[in-house]
Amino acid sequence: MIFSLETFLILAIILTGFVGLATAKNVIRSVICLNITQTGIILLFLSLVYQPGMLPPVMPTPLSTMVDPTPEALVITTIVIGAAITSLALMMSIKIFHHYGTLEWNELSRREG
């Protein structure tokens, strides 16, 4: 399997999100890195299922030229779930800040342990 430049760039985005998630010292930065990782995974999935010359299944066309709508539905579902997880994580960040007065992981772990 030959990887294109776009695949390497997408993998770099995913790796950037993972590294940022592993090294983030702040809760908000962790949420941002989680979103970067999710976006990279969505881009990778779309680049793998993309078929040039295929039409979206919204117009009556011959069946052989229509793209399969299942990957599109999966991506839309992933985006909606990602938005829900992000909003939940940000809401929890607000609650953590109001309770502990900080969003730094080191200070939060010291206060818990």
Short mmCIF file of C-alpha atoms in Angstrom, two decimals:
data_model
loop_
_atom_site.label_atom_id
_atom_site.label_comp_id
_atom_site.label_asym_id
_atom_site.label_seq_id
_atom_site.Cartn_x
_atom_site.Cartn_y
_atom_site.Cartn_z
CA MET A 1 0.00 0.00 0.00
CA ILE A 2 1.44 3.34 -1.06
CA PHE A 3 0.71 6.29 1.19
CA SER A 4 0.19 9.71 -0.30
CA LEU A 5 1.29 13.04 1.10
CA GLU A 6 -2.21 13.72 2.39
CA THR A 7 -2.17 10.47 4.37
CA PHE A 8 1.12 11.40 6.01
CA LEU A 9 -0.21 14.87 6.85
CA ILE A 10 -3.37 13.40 8.34
CA LEU A 11 -1.30 10.95 10.40
CA ALA A 12 0.81 13.91 11.56
CA ILE A 13 -2.38 15.66 12.72
CA ILE A 14 -3.45 12.56 14.64
CA LEU A 15 0.01 12.19 16.18
CA THR A 16 0.03 15.88 17.13
CA GLY A 17 -3.27 15.40 18.94
CA PHE A 18 -2.01 12.30 20.78
CA VAL A 19 1.25 13.95 21.82
CA GLY A 20 -0.61 17.06 22.93
CA LEU A 21 -3.04 14.92 24.89
CA ALA A 22 -0.19 13.08 26.61
CA THR A 23 1.75 16.25 27.47
CA ALA A 24 -1.08 18.69 28.24
CA LYS A 25 -0.81 20.27 31.65
CA ASN A 26 -4.22 21.90 31.49
CA VAL A 27 -7.71 20.41 31.21
CA ILE A 28 -8.75 22.78 28.40
CA ARG A 29 -5.64 21.91 26.39
CA SER A 30 -6.50 18.24 26.81
CA VAL A 31 -9.97 18.87 25.39
CA ILE A 32 -8.49 20.78 22.45
CA CYS A 33 -6.00 17.97 21.73
CA LEU A 34 -8.81 15.43 21.92
CA ASN A 35 -10.66 17.45 19.26
CA ILE A 36 -7.54 17.60 17.08
CA THR A 37 -7.20 13.82 17.31
CA GLN A 38 -10.87 13.32 16.46
CA THR A 39 -10.61 15.63 13.45
CA GLY A 40 -7.55 13.75 12.20
CA ILE A 41 -9.31 10.41 12.53
CA ILE A 42 -12.33 11.73 10.62
CA LEU A 43 -10.05 13.06 7.88
CA LEU A 44 -8.22 9.72 7.69
CA PHE A 45 -11.49 7.82 7.40
CA LEU A 46 -12.78 10.16 4.69
CA SER A 47 -9.54 9.94 2.74
CA LEU A 48 -9.68 6.13 2.83
CA VAL A 49 -13.28 5.87 1.60
CA TYR A 50 -13.09 8.69 -0.98
CA GLN A 51 -13.79 7.58 -4.54
CA PRO A 52 -13.13 10.14 -7.28
CA GLY A 53 -15.89 10.62 -9.84
CA MET A 54 -18.67 9.27 -7.66
CA LEU A 55 -21.78 11.38 -7.08
CA PRO A 56 -23.63 11.92 -3.80
CA PRO A 57 -26.85 9.91 -3.46
CA VAL A 58 -29.17 12.93 -3.61
CA MET A 59 -30.01 13.04 -7.32
CA PRO A 60 -31.56 10.22 -9.33
CA THR A 61 -28.52 8.83 -11.15
CA PRO A 62 -27.45 5.37 -12.22
CA LEU A 63 -26.63 3.23 -9.21
CA SER A 64 -23.08 2.54 -10.37
CA THR A 65 -22.04 6.21 -10.10
CA MET A 66 -23.38 6.85 -6.60
CA VAL A 67 -21.16 6.78 -3.57
CA ASP A 68 -22.08 4.60 -0.60
CA PRO A 69 -23.84 6.83 1.98
CA THR A 70 -22.83 4.69 4.97
CA PRO A 71 -19.40 6.33 5.53
CA GLU A 72 -21.02 9.77 5.30
CA ALA A 73 -23.56 8.77 7.94
CA LEU A 74 -20.78 7.42 10.18
CA VAL A 75 -18.80 10.65 9.86
CA ILE A 76 -21.84 12.80 10.67
CA THR A 77 -22.56 10.61 13.69
CA THR A 78 -18.93 10.89 14.80
CA ILE A 79 -19.03 14.67 14.52
CA VAL A 80 -22.22 14.88 16.60
CA ILE A 81 -20.85 12.54 19.28
CA GLY A 82 -17.58 14.50 19.32
CA ALA A 83 -19.46 17.76 19.82
CA ALA A 84 -21.43 16.20 22.69
CA ILE A 85 -18.26 14.87 24.33
CA THR A 86 -16.54 18.24 23.93
CA SER A 87 -19.44 20.12 25.48
CA LEU A 88 -19.57 17.63 28.35
CA ALA A 89 -15.81 17.93 28.92
CA LEU A 90 -15.97 21.72 28.90
CA MET A 91 -18.90 21.69 31.31
CA MET A 92 -16.95 19.38 33.61
CA SER A 93 -13.96 21.73 33.31
CA ILE A 94 -16.12 24.61 34.52
CA LYS A 95 -17.32 22.53 37.47
CA ILE A 96 -13.74 21.49 38.30
CA PHE A 97 -12.58 25.10 38.17
CA HIS A 98 -15.40 26.27 40.45
CA HIS A 99 -14.70 23.46 42.94
CA TYR A 100 -10.88 23.44 42.96
CA GLY A 101 -9.99 26.87 41.59
CA THR A 102 -7.56 25.47 39.01
CA LEU A 103 -7.48 23.52 35.76
CA GLU A 104 -3.87 22.32 35.99
CA TRP A 105 -3.56 18.52 36.08
CA ASN A 106 -0.63 18.58 38.54
CA GLU A 107 -2.48 20.68 41.10
CA LEU A 108 -5.65 18.62 40.70
CA SER A 109 -3.78 15.35 41.29
CA ARG A 110 -2.09 16.81 44.39
CA ARG A 111 -5.44 17.85 45.85
CA GLU A 112 -7.03 14.46 45.22
CA GLY A 113 -4.17 12.33 46.55
#
